[in-house]
mmCIF file of C-alpha atoms in Angstrom:
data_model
loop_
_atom_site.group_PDB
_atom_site.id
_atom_site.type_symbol
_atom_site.label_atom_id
_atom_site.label_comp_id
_atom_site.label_asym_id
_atom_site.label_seq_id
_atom_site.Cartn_x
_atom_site.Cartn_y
_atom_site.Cartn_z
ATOM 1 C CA UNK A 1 0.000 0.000 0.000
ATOM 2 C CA UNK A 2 2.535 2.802 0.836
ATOM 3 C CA UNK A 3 4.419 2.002 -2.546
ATOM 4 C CA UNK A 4 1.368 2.680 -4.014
ATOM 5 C CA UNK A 5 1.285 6.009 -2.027
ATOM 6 C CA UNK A 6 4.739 6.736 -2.976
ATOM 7 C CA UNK A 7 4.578 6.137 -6.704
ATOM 8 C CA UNK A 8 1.682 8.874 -6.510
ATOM 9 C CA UNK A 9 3.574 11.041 -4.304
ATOM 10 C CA UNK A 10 6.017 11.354 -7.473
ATOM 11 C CA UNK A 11 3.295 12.781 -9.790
ATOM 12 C CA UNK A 12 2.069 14.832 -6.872
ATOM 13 C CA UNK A 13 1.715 18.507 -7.146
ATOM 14 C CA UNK A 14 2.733 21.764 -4.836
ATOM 15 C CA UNK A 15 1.753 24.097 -2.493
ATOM 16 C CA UNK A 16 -0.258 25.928 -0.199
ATOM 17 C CA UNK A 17 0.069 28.654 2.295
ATOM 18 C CA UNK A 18 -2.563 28.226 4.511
ATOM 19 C CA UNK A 19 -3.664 31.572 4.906
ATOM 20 C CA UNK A 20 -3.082 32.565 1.121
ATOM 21 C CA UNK A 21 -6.331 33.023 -0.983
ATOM 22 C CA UNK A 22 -7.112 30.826 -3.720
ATOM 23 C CA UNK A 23 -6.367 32.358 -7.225
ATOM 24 C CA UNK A 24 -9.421 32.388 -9.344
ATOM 25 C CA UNK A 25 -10.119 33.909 -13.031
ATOM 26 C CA UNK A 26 -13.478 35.509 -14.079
ATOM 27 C CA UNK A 27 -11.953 35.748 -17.884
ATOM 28 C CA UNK A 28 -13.907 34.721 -20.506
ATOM 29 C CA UNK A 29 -12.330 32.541 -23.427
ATOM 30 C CA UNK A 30 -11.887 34.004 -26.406
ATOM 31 C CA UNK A 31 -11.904 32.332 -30.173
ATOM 32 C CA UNK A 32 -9.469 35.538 -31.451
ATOM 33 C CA UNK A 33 -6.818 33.682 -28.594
ATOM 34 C CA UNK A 34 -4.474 31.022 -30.454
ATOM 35 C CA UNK A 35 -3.049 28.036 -29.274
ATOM 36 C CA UNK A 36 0.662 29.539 -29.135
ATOM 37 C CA UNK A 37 -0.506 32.530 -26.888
ATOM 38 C CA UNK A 38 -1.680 30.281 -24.096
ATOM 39 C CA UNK A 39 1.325 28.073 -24.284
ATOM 40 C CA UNK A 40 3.011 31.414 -23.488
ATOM 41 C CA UNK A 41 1.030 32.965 -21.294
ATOM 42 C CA UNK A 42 0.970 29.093 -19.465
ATOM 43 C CA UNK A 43 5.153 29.295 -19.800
ATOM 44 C CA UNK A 44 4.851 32.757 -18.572
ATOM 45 C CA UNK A 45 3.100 31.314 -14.946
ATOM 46 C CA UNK A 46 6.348 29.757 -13.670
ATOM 47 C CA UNK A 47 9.606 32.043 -12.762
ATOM 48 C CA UNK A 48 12.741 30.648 -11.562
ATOM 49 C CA UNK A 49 13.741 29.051 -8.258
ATOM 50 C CA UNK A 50 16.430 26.995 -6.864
ATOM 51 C CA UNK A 51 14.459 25.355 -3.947
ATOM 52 C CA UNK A 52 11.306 24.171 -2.906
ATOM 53 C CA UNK A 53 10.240 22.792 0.960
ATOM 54 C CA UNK A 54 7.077 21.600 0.918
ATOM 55 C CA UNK A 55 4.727 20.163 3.826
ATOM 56 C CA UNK A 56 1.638 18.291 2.411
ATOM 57 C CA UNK A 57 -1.047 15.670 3.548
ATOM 58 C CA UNK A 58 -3.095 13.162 1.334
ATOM 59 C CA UNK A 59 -5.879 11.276 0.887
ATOM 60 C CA UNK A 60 -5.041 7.501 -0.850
ATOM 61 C CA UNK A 61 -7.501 5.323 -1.958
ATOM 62 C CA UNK A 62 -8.032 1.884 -3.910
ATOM 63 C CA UNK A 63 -10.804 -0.928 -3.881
ATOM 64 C CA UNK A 64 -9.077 -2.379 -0.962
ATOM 65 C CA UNK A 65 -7.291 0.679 0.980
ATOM 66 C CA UNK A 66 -8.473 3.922 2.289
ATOM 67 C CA UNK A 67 -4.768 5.665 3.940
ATOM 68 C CA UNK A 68 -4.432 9.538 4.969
ATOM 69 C CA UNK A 69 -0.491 9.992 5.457
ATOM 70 C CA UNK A 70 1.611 12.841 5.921
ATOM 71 C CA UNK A 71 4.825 14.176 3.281
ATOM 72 C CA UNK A 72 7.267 16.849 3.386
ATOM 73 C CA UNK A 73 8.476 16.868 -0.243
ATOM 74 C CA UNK A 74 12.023 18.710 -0.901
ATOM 75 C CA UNK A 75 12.922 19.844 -4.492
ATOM 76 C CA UNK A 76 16.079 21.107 -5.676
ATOM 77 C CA UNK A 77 15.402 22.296 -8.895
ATOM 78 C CA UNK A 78 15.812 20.067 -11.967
ATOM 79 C CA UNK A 79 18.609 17.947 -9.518
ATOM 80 C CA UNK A 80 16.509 16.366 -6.834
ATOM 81 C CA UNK A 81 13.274 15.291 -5.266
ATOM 82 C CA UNK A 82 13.259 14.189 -1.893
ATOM 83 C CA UNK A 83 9.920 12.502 -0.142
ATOM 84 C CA UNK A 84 9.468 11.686 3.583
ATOM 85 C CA UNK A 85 6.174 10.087 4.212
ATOM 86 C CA UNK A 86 4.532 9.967 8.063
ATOM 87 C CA UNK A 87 1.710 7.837 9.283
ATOM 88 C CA UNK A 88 0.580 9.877 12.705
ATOM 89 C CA UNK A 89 3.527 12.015 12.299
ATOM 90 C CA UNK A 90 6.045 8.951 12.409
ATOM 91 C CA UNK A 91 8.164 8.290 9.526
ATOM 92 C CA UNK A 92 7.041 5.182 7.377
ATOM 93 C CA UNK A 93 8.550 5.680 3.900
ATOM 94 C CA UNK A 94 11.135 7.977 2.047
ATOM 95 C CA UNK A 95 11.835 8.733 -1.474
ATOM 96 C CA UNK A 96 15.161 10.116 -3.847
ATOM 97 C CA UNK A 97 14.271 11.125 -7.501
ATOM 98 C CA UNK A 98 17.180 11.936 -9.448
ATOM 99 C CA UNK A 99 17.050 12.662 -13.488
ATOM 100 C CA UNK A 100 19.237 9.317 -13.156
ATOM 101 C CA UNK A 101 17.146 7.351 -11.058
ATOM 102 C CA UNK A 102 14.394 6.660 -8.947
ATOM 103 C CA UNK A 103 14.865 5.154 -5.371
ATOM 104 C CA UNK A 104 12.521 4.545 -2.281
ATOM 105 C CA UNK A 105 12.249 2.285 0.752
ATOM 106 C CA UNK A 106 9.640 1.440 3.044
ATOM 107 C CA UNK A 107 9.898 0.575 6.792
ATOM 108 C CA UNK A 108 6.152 -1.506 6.965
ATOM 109 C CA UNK A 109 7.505 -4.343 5.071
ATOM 110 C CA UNK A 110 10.788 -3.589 4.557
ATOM 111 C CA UNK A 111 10.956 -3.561 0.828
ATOM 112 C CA UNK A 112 12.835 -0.782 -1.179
ATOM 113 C CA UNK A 113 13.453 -0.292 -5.146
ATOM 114 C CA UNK A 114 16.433 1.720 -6.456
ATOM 115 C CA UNK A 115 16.597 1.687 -10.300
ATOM 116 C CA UNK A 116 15.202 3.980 -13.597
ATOM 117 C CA UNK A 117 11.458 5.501 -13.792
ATOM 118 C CA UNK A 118 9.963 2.369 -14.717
ATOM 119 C CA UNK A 119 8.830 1.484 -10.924
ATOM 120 C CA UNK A 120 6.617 4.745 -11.931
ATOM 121 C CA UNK A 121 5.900 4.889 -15.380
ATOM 122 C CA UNK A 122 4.892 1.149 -15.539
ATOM 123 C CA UNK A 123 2.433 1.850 -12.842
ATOM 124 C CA UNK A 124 1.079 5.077 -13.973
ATOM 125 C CA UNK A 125 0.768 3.541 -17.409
ATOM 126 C CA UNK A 126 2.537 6.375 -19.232
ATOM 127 C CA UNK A 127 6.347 7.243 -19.787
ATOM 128 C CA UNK A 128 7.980 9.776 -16.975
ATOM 129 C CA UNK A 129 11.420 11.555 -16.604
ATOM 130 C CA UNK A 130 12.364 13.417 -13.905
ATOM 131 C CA UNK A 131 11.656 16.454 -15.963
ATOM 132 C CA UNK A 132 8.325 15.572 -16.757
ATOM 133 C CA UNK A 133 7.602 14.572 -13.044
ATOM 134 C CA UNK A 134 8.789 17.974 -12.070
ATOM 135 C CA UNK A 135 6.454 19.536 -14.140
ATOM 136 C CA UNK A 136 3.708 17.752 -12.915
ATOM 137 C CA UNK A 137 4.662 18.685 -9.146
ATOM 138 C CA UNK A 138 4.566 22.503 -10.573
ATOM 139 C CA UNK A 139 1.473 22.528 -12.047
ATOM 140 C CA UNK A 140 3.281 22.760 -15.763
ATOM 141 C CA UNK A 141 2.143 20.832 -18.545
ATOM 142 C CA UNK A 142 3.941 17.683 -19.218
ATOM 143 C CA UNK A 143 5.380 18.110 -22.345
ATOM 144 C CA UNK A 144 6.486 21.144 -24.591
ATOM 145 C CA UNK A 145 3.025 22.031 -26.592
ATOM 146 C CA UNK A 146 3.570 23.412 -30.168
ATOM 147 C CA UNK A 147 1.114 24.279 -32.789
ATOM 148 C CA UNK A 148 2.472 21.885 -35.341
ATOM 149 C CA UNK A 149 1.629 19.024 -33.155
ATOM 150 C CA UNK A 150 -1.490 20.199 -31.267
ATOM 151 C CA UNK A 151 -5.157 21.905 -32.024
ATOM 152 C CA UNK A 152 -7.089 23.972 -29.529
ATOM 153 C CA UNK A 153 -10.842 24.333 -29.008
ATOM 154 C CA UNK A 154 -13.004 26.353 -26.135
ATOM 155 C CA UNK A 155 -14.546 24.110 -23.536
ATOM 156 C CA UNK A 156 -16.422 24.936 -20.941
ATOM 157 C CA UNK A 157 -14.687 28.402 -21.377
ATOM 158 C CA UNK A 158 -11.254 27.091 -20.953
ATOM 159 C CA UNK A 159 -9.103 26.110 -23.608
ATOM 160 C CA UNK A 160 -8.558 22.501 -24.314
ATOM 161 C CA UNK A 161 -5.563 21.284 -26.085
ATOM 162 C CA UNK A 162 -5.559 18.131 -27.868
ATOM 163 C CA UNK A 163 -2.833 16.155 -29.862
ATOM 164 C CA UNK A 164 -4.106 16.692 -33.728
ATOM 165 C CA UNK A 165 -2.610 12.612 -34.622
ATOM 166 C CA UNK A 166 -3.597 11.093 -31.639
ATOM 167 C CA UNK A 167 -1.441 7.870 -31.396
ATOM 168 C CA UNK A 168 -1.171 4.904 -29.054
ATOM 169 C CA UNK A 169 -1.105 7.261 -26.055
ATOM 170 C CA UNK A 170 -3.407 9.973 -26.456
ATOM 171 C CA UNK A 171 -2.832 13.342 -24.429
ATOM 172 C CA UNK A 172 -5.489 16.337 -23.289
ATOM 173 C CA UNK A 173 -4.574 19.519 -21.679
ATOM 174 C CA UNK A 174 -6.511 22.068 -20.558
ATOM 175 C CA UNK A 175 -5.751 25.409 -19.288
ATOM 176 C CA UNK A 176 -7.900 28.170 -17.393
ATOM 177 C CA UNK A 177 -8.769 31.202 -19.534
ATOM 178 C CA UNK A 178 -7.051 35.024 -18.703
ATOM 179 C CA UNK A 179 -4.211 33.039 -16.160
ATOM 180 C CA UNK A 180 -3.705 30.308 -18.560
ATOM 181 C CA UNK A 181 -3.206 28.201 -15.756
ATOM 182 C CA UNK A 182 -3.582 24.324 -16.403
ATOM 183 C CA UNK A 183 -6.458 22.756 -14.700
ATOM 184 C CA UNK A 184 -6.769 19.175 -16.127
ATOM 185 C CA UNK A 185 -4.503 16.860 -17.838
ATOM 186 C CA UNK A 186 -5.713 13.582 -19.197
ATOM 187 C CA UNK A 187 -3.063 10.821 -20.934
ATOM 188 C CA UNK A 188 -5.110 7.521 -22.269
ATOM 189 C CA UNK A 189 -3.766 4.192 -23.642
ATOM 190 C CA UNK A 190 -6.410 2.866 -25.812
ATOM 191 C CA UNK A 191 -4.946 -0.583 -25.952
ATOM 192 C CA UNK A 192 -4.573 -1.529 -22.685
ATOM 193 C CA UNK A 193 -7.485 0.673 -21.515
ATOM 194 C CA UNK A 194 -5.446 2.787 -19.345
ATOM 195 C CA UNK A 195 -6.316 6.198 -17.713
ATOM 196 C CA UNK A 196 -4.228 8.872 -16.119
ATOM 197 C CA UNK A 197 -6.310 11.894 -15.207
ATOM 198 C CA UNK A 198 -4.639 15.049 -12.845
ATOM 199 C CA UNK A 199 -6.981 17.452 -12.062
ATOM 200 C CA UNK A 200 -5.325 21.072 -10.219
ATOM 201 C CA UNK A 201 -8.367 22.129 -8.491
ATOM 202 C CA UNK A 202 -7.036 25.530 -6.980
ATOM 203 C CA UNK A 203 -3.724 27.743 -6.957
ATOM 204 C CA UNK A 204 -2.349 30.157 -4.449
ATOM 205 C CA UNK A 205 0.130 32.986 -5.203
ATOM 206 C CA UNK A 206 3.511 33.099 -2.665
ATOM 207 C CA UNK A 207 6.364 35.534 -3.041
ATOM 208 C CA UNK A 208 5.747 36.358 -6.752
ATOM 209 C CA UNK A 209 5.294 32.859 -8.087
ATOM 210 C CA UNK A 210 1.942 30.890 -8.663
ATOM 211 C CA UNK A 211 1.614 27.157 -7.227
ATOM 212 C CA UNK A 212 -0.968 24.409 -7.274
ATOM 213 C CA UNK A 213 -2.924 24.339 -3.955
ATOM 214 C CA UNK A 214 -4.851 21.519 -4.488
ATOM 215 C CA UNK A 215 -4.805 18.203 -6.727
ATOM 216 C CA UNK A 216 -6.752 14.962 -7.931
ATOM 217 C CA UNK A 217 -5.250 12.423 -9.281
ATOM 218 C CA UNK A 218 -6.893 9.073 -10.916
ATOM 219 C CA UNK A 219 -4.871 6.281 -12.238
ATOM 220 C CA UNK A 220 -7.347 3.684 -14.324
ATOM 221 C CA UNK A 221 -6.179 0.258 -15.253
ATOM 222 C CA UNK A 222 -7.178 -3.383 -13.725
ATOM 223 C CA UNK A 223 -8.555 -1.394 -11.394
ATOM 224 C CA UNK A 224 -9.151 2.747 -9.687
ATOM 225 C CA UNK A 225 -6.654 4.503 -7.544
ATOM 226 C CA UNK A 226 -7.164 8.272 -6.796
ATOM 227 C CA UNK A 227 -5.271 10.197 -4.308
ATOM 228 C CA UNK A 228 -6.299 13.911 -2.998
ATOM 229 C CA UNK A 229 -3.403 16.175 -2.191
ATOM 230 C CA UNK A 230 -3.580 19.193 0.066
ATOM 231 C CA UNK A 231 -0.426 20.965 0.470
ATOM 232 C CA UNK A 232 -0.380 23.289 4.205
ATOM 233 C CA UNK A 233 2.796 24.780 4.804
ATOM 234 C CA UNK A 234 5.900 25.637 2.264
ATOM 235 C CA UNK A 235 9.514 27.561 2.038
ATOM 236 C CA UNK A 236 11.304 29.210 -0.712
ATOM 237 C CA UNK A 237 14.468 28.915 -1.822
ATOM 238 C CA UNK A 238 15.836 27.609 1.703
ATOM 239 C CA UNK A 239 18.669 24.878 2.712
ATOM 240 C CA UNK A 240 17.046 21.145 3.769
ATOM 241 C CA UNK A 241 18.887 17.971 3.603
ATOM 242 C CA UNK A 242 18.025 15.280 1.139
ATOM 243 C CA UNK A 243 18.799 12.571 3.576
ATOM 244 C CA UNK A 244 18.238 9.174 2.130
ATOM 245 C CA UNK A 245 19.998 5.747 2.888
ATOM 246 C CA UNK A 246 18.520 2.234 2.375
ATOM 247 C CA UNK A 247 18.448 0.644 6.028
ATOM 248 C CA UNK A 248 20.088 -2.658 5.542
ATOM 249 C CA UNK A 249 18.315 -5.985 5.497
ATOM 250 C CA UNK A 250 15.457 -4.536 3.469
ATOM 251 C CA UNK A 251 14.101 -6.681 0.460
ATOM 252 C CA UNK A 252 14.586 -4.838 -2.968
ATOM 253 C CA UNK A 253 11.559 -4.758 -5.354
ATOM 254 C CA UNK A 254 11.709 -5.760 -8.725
ATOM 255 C CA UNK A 255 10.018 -4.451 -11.805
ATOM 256 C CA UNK A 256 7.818 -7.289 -13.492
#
């Protein structure tokens, strides 16, 4: 089960000062708006930043497991993401994301993995980098869009981005109107009937920069996972450690 919460924690997104209101657009969409201006004005959203401390709780559910847990997530920009996971404020898990690799361990049964983004992208049903999983934890769009490769329409008055060849893996963006903030992202495998859907309900603004508040997230294969993610408490651009050492003993899992 907390692998499971881990793996989600990866794709998990940022932020929230408590006490911060919620950013919220009254714009209306607007057919004379093309596709390249809101990839801008999306690009535009996020400015620079070395590091991010986070403190977060979440809501993890399956058709066997209902878990609320505790993380302090740690990102050093485009090096390192560091997880710690609580149960009752007691450390249970802990997580290392490098654009190299991918490493966790887990103190319930004493497993741990430490190998490439398969562990995630095999369970997630989509291919992730570390790039890509930063994004996601930003609130940015998971690829680069372009005009050559997408077409844009108005849905319920936000702008909604899909691929104009849809392939195997078909991808949907969509992206609030006047902050061109992204609100839902959708990635489906038709052939093996398999569902990633992130929704960013709210964002907050903090020290000049726009985060995700709140997010959704529901992972569709065999069967339905969805985790809620609240985030309570953060700091910018401040020192943490990104302790991480596998205890010895533990069992290492392997990627079937």
């Amino acid at each position: 089960m907390f692998k499971k919460i881990i793996t989600f924690l990866f794709i998990s997104v940022l932020i929230l000062s408590c006490k911060t209101a919620k950013i919220s657009s009254n714009s209306t969409a607007s057919k004379d708006v093309k596709l390249e201006q809101v990839v801008a004005g999306h690009n535009e959203v996020f400015k620079d930043f070395s590091r991010l401390n986070i403190k977060a709780s979440a809501k993890y559910e399956d058709d066997k497991n209902k878990q609320s847990v505790g993380a302090d997530i740690r990102i050093k920009k485009d090096e390192i993401i560091w997880i710690n996971i609580t149960y009752f404020s007691v450390p249970v898990a802990r997580a290392l994301i490098t654009p190299n690799k991918v490493s966790y361990y887990e103190k319930i049964n004493g497993t741990y993995f430490d190998g490439d983004f398969a562990l995630i992208s095999n369970w997630l049903g989509t291919d992730l980098d570390f790039q890509k999983v930063q994004n996601l934890l930003l609130g940015k769009a998971l690829e680069d869009i372009n005009k050559d490769k997408f077409v844009m329409e108005i849905v319920n008055n936000m702008y909604s981005l899909s691929e104009k060849k849809p392939k195997e893996i078909q991808k949907n963006y969509t992206f609030e109107a006047g902050t061109f903030l992204l609100k839902n992202e959708l990635i489906y495998q038709k052939s093996e009937n398999r569902t990633l859907a992130i929704k960013y309900d709210s964002y907050v603004p903090f020290e000049n920069m726009i985060f995700p508040k709140e997010i959704s997230i529901k992972a569709t294969q065999k069967k339905q996972v969805s985790i809620d993610i609240e985030y309570n408490k953060f700091e910018l651009n401040k020192e943490a450690p990104f302790t991480f050492s596998i205890p010895n003993g533990y069992e290492k899992v392997e990627i079937k």
